GROMACS .gro file of C-alpha atoms in nm:
model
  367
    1UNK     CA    1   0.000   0.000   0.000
    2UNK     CA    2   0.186   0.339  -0.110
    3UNK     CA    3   0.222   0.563   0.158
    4UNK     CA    4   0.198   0.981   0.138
    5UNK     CA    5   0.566   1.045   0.133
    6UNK     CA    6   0.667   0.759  -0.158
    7UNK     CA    7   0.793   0.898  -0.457
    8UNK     CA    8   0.901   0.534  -0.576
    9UNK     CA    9   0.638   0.329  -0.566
   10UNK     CA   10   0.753  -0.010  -0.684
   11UNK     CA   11   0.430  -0.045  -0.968
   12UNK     CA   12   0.665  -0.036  -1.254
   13UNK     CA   13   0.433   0.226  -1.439
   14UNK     CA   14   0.667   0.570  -1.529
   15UNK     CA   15   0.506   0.867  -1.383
   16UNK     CA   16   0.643   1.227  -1.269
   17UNK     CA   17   0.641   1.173  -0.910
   18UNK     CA   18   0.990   1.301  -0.896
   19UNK     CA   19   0.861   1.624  -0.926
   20UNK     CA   20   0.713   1.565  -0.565
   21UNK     CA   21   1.049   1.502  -0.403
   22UNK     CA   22   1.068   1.806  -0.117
   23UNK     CA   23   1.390   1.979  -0.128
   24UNK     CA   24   1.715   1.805   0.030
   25UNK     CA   25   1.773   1.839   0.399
   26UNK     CA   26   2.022   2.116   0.476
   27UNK     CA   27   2.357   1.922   0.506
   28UNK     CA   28   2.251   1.735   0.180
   29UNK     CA   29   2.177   2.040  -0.014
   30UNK     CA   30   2.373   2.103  -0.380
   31UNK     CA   31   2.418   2.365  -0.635
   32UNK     CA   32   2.324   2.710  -0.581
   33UNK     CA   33   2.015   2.796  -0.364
   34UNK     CA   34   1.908   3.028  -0.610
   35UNK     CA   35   1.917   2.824  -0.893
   36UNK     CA   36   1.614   2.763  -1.074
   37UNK     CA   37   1.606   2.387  -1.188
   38UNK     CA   38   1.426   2.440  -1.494
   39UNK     CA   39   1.699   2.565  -1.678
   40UNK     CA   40   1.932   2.310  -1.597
   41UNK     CA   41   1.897   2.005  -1.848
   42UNK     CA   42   1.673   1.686  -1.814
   43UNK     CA   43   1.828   1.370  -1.858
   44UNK     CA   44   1.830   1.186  -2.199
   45UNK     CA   45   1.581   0.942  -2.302
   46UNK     CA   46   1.570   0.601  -2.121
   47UNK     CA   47   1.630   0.378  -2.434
   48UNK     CA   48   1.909   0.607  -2.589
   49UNK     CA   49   2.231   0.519  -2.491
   50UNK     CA   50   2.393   0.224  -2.664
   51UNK     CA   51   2.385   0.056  -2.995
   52UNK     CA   52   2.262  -0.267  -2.891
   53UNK     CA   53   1.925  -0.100  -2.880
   54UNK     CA   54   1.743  -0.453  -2.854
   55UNK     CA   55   1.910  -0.518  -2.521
   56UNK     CA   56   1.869  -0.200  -2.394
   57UNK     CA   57   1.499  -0.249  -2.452
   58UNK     CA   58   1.532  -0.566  -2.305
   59UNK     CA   59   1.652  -0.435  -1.922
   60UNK     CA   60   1.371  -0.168  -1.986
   61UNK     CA   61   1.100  -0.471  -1.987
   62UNK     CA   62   1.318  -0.632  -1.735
   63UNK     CA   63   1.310  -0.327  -1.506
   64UNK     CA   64   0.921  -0.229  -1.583
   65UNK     CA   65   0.838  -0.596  -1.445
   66UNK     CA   66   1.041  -0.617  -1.141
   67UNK     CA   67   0.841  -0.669  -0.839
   68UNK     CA   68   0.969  -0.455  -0.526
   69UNK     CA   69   0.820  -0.521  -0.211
   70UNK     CA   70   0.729  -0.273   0.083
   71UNK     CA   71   1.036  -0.290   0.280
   72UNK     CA   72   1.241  -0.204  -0.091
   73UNK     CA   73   1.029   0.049  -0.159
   74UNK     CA   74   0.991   0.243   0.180
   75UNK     CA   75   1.422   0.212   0.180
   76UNK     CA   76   1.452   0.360  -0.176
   77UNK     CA   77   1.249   0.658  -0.122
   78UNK     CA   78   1.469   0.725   0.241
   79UNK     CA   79   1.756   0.703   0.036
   80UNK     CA   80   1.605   0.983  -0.243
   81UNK     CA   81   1.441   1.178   0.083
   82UNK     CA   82   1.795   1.230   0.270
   83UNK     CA   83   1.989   1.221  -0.050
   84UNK     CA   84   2.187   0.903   0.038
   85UNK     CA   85   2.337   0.650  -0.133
   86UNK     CA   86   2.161   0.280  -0.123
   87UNK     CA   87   2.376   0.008  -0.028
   88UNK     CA   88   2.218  -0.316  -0.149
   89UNK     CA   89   2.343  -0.663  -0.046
   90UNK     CA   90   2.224  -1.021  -0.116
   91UNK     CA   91   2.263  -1.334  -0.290
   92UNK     CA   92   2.346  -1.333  -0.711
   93UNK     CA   93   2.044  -1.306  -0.860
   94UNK     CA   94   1.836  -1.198  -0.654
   95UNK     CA   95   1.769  -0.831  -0.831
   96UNK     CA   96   2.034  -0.595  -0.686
   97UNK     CA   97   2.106  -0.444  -1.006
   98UNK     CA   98   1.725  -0.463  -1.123
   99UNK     CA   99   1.618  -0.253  -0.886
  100UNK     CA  100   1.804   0.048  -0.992
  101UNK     CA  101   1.645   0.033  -1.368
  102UNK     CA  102   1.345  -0.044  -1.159
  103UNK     CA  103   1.357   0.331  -0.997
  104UNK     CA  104   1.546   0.508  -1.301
  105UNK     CA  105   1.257   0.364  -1.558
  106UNK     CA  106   0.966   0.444  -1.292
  107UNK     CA  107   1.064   0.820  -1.229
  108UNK     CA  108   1.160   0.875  -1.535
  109UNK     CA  109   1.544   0.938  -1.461
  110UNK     CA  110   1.673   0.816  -1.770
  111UNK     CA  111   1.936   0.545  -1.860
  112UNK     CA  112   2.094   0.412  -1.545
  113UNK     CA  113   2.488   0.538  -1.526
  114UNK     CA  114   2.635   0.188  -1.501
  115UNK     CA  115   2.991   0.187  -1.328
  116UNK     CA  116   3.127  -0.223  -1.277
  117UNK     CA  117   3.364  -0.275  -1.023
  118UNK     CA  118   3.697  -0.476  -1.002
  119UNK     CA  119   3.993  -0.528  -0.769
  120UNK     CA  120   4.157  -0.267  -1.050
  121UNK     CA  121   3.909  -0.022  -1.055
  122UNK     CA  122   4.020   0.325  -0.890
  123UNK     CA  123   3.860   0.641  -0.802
  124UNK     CA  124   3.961   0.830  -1.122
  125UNK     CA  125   3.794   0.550  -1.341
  126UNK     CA  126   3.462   0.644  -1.240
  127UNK     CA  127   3.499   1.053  -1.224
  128UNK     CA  128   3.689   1.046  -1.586
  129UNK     CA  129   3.932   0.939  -1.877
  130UNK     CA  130   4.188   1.190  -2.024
  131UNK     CA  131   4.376   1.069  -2.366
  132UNK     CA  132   4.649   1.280  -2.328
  133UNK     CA  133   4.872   1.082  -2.575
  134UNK     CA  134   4.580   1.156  -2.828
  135UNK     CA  135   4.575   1.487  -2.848
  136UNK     CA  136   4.933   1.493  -2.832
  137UNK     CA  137   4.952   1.320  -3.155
  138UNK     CA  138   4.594   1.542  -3.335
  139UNK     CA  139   4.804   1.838  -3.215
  140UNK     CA  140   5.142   1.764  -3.372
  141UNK     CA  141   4.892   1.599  -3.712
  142UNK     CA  142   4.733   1.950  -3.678
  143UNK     CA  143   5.076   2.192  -3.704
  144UNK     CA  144   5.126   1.987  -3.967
  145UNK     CA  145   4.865   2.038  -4.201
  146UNK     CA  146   4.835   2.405  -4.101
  147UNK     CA  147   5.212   2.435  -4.196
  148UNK     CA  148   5.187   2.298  -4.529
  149UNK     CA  149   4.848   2.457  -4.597
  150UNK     CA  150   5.020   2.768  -4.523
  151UNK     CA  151   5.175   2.985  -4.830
  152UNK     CA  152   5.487   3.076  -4.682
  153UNK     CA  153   5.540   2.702  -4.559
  154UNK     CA  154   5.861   2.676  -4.821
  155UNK     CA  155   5.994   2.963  -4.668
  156UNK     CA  156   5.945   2.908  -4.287
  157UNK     CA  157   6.155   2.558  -4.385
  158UNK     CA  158   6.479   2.783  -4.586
  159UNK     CA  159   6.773   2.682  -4.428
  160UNK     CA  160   6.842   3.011  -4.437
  161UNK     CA  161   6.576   3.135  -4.140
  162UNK     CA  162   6.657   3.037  -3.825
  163UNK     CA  163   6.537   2.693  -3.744
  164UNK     CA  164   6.385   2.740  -3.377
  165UNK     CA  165   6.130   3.013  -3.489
  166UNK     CA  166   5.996   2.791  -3.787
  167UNK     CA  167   5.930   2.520  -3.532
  168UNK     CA  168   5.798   2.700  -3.245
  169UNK     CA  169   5.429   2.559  -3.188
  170UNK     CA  170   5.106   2.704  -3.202
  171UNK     CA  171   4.914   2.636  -2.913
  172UNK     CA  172   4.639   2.801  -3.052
  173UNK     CA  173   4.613   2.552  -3.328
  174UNK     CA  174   4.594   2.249  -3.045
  175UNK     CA  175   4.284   2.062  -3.098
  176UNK     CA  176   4.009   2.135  -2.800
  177UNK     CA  177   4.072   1.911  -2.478
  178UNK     CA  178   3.742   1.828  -2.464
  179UNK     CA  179   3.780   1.602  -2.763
  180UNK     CA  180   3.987   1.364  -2.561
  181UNK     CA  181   3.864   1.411  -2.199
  182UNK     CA  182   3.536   1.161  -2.098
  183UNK     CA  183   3.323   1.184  -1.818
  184UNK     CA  184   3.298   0.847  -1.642
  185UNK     CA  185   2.934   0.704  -1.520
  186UNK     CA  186   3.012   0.880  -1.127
  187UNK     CA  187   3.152   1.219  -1.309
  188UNK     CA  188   2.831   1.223  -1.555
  189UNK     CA  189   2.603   1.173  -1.243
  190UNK     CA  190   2.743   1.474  -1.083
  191UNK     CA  191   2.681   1.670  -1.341
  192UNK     CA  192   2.380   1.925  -1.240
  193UNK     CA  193   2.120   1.755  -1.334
  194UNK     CA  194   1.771   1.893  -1.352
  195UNK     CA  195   1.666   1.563  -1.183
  196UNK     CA  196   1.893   1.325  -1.001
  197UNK     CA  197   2.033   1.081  -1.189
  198UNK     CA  198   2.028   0.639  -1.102
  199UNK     CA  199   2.375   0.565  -1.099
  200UNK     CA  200   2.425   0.180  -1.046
  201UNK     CA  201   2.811   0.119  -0.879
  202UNK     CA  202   2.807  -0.253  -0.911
  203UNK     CA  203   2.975  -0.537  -0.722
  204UNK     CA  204   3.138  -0.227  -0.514
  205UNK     CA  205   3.246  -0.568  -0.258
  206UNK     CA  206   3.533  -0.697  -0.539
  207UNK     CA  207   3.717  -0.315  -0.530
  208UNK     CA  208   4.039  -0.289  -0.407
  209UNK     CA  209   4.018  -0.202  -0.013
  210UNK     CA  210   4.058   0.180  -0.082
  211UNK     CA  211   3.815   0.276  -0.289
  212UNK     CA  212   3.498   0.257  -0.062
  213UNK     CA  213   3.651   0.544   0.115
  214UNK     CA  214   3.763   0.737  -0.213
  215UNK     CA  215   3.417   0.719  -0.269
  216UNK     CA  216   3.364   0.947   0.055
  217UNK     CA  217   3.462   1.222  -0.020
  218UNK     CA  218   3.297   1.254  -0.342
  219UNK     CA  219   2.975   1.159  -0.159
  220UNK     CA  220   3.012   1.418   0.090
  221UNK     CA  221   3.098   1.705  -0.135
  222UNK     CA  222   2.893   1.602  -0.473
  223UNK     CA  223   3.143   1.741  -0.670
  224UNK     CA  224   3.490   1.684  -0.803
  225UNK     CA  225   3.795   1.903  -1.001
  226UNK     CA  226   3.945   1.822  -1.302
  227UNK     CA  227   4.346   1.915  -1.328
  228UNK     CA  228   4.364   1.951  -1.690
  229UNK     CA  229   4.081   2.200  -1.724
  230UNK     CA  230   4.158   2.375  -1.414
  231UNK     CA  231   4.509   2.468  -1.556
  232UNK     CA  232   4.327   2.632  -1.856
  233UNK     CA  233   4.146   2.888  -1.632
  234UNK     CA  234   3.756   2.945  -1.560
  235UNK     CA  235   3.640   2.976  -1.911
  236UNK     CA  236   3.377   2.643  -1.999
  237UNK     CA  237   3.491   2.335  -2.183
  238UNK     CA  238   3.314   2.051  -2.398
  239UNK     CA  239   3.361   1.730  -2.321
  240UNK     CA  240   3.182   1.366  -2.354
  241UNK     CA  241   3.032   1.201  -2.104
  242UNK     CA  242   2.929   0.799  -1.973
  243UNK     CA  243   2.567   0.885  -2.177
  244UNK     CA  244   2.758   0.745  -2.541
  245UNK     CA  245   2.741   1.036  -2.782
  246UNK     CA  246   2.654   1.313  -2.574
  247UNK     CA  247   2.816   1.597  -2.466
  248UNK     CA  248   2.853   1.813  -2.151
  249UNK     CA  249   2.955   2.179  -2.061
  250UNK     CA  250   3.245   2.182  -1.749
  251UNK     CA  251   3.275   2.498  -1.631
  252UNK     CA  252   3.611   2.626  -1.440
  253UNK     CA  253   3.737   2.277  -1.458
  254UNK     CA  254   3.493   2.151  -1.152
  255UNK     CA  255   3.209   1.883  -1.191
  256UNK     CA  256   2.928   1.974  -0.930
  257UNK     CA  257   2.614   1.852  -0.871
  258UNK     CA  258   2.266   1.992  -0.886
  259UNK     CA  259   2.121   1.699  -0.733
  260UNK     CA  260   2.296   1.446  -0.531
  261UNK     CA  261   2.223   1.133  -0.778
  262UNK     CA  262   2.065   0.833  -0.629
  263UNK     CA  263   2.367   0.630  -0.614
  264UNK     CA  264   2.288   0.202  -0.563
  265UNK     CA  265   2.585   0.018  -0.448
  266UNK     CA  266   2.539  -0.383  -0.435
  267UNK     CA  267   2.745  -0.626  -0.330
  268UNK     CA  268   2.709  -0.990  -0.268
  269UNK     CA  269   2.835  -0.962   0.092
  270UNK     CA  270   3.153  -1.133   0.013
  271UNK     CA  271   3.314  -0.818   0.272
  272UNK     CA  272   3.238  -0.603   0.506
  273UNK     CA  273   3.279  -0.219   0.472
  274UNK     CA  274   3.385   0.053   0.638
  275UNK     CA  275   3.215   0.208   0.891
  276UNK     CA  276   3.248   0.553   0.772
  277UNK     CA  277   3.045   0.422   0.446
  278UNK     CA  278   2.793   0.224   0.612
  279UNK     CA  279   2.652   0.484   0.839
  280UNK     CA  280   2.635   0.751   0.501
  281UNK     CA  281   2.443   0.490   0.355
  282UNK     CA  282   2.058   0.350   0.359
  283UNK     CA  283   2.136  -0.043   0.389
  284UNK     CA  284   1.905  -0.250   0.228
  285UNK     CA  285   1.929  -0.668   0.194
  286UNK     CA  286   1.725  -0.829  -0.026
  287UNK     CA  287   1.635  -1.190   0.097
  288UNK     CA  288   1.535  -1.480  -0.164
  289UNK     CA  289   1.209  -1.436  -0.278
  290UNK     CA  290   0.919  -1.650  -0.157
  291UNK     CA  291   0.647  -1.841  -0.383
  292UNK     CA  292   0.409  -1.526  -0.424
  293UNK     CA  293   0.719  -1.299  -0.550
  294UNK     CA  294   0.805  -1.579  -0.777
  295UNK     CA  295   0.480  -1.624  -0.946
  296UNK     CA  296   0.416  -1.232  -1.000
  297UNK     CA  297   0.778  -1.193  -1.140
  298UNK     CA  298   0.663  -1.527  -1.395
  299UNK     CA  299   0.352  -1.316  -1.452
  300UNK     CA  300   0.523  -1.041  -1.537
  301UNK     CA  301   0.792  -1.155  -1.751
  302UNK     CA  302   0.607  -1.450  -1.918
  303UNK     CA  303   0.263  -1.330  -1.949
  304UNK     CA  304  -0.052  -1.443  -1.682
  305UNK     CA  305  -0.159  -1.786  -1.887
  306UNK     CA  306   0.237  -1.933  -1.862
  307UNK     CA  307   0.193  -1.808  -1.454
  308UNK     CA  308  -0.087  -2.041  -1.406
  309UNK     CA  309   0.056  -2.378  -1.594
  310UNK     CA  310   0.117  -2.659  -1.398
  311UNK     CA  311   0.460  -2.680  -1.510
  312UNK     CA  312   0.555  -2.356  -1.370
  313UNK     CA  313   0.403  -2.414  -1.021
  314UNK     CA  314   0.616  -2.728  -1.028
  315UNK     CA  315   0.909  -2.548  -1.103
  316UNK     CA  316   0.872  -2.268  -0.866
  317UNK     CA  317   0.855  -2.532  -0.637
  318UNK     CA  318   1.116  -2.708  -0.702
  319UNK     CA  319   1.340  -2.357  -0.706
  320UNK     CA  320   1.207  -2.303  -0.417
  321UNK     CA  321   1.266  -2.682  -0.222
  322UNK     CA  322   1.656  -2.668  -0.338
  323UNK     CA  323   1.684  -2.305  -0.203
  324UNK     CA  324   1.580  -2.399   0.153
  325UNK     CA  325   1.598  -2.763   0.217
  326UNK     CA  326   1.965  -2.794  -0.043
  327UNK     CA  327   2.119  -2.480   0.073
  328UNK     CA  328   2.155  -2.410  -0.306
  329UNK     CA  329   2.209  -2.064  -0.401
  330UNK     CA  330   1.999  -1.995  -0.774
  331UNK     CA  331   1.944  -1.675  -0.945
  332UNK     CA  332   1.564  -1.572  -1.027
  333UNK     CA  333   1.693  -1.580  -1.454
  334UNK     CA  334   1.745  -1.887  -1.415
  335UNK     CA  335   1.406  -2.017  -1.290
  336UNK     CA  336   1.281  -1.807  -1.601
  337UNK     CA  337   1.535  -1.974  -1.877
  338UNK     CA  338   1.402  -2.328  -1.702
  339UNK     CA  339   1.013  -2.179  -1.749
  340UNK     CA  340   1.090  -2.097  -2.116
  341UNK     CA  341   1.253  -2.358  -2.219
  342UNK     CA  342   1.005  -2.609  -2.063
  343UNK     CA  343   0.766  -2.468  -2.254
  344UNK     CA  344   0.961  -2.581  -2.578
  345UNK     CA  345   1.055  -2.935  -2.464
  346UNK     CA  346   0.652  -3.017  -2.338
  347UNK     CA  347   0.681  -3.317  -2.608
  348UNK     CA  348   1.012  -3.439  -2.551
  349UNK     CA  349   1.042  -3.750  -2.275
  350UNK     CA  350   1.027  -3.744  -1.886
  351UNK     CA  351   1.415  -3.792  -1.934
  352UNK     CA  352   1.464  -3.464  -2.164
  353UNK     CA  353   1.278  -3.249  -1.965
  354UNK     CA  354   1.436  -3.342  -1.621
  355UNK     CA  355   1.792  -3.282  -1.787
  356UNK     CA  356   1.673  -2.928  -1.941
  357UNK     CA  357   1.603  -2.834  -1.571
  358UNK     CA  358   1.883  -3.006  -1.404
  359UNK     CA  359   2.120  -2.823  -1.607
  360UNK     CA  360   1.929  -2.468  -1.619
  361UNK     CA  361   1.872  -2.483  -1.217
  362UNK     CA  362   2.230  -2.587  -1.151
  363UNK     CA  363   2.313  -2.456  -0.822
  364UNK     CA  364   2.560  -2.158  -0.855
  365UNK     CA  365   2.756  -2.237  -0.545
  366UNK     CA  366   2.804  -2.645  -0.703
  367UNK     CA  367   3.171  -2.612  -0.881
   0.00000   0.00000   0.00000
């Protein structure tokens, strides 16, 4: 039942609620107070962003169907309330990543800013990417075409003119920084937004040990400088961003935001954290889901007539008895690629069909 102060409300249908969110307490607050959000810009479309367009459309189904319960709902909208990010733990599989296209395609946030973890990922590979060796080769391709473009190119290269002023550069010929500088999925979610942006930090339990409390920092301040633009003075700078083909204007060389994003961390509790993160952070676990969940995510993936089959309350239950009685750890996509596919092998043997699900509900914790 959705209660006054939701602005996520887990039904999966997009609506402006966002518009509802009051402003951020005081000690959260971004930007400048005098700003007025409506000329700051929106965020692009939700299906935009990538070339495989069919699998973007794909998580947009995938997110529209996902089936949040009370307790996920009421700990979302804290986290968008106090401007916090959303630390989610729990098994593989269970919908840790789902639920932040769940929110972003909901509120209308557009495409979730996806940043994947590793024991090699640092700080600066979320904020941004700068090619220096790039433009260092386009500027020394550029002085060269200019030079032999330019009439007086034969005699700027006469032995008989001194040397060092023919080859002193042209800085003003350089090609723009921006060209070669790319905002990563944390640096575009700073940006100031007009809305807050989803941006999904996933797996944040396989980083190296530091960079939970890199992260801090950046939480605490919503903003972030960038050297190579700050050495060029206040004036504003193009560069790309994590949203593929789009551009941004950086201003003065410093990223800040308008609105903190809603940042979702997940891990699969393979570590614990630091304290100094966990107590910035709205904790949320998300526990297997029981027979009910099951059949509504079935319903709402797989239409209501392959929810009510006999073969798919035999599966469920059979997901279900190796959970809790096998100790077997199995990710909700796989109970759906076992539903599908036993509604392709209905006419092959007893044998077939019990092989199809042995092998699609393979535990994930069996080596």
């Amino acid at each position: 039942m959705a209660e006054d102060w939701w602005i996520y409300r887990g039904t999966g249908v997009p609506h402006d609620g966002i518009a509802g969110l009051p402003p951020a307490p005081p000690w959260r607050a971004f930007g400048a107070p005098d700003a007025d959000p409506s000329l700051l810009p929106g965020p692009p479309p939700e299906d935009s962003a990538a070339a495989s367009t069919a699998r973007r459309l794909g998580r947009i189904r995938q997110a529209a169907a996902y089936q949040a319960d009370e307790q996920e709902v009421r700990l979302v909208n804290l986290a968008l309330h106090l401007r916090r990010p959303l630390l989610i733990t729990g098994k593989p599989g269970v919908g840790k990543s789902t639920l932040a296209y769940a929110v972003a395609h909901e509120l209308r946030l557009g495409p979730v800013l996806r940043w994947s973890i590793s024991s090699r990922t640092s700080l600066r590979d979320g904020l941004y990417s700068y090619d220096a060796i790039g433009r260092l080769h386009e500027a020394g391709l550029s002085r060269e075409r200019d030079r032999r473009d330019d009439p007086g190119y034969e005699l700027q290269h006469d032995p008989r003119i001194g040397r060092q002023e023919a080859a002193e550069p042209d800085e003003r010929r350089s090609p723009a920084i921006g060209r070669f500088l790319r905002l990563g999925p944390l640096g575009t979610a700073l940006l100031p937004w007009r809305t807050p942006r989803v941006l999904l930090i996933d797996e944040i339990d396989k980083s190296d040990i530091d960079l939970p409390n890199d992260l801090l920092n950046v939480f605490e301040e919503g903003e972030f400088e960038i050297p190579e633009l700050l050495r060029l003075g206040p004036g504003p700078q193009e560069v790309g961003t994590a949203d593929h083909g789009r551009t941004a204007v950086v201003r003065g060389g410093v990223v800040r935001c308008a609105q903190f994003p809603l940042v979702v961390l997940t891990s699969n509790g393979e570590r614990d954290f630091p304290s100094a993160l966990l107590r910035r952070c709205v904790r949320l676990e998300i526990r297997a889901p029981d027979e009910q969940r099951l059949a509504a995510m079935v319903a709402a993936h797989l239409g209501e007539e392959a929810a009510a089959a006999a073969e798919t309350t035999d599966l469920i239950a059979e997901f279900l008895r190796r959970q809790r009685q096998d100790g077997a750890e199995l990710a909700n996509d796989q109970l759906l690629n076992a539903l599908l596919m036993a509604g392709r092998v209905l006419r092959a043997d007893q044998q077939g069909r019990e092989a199809v699900r042995d092998v699609l509900l393979r535990p994930l914790n069996e080596s």
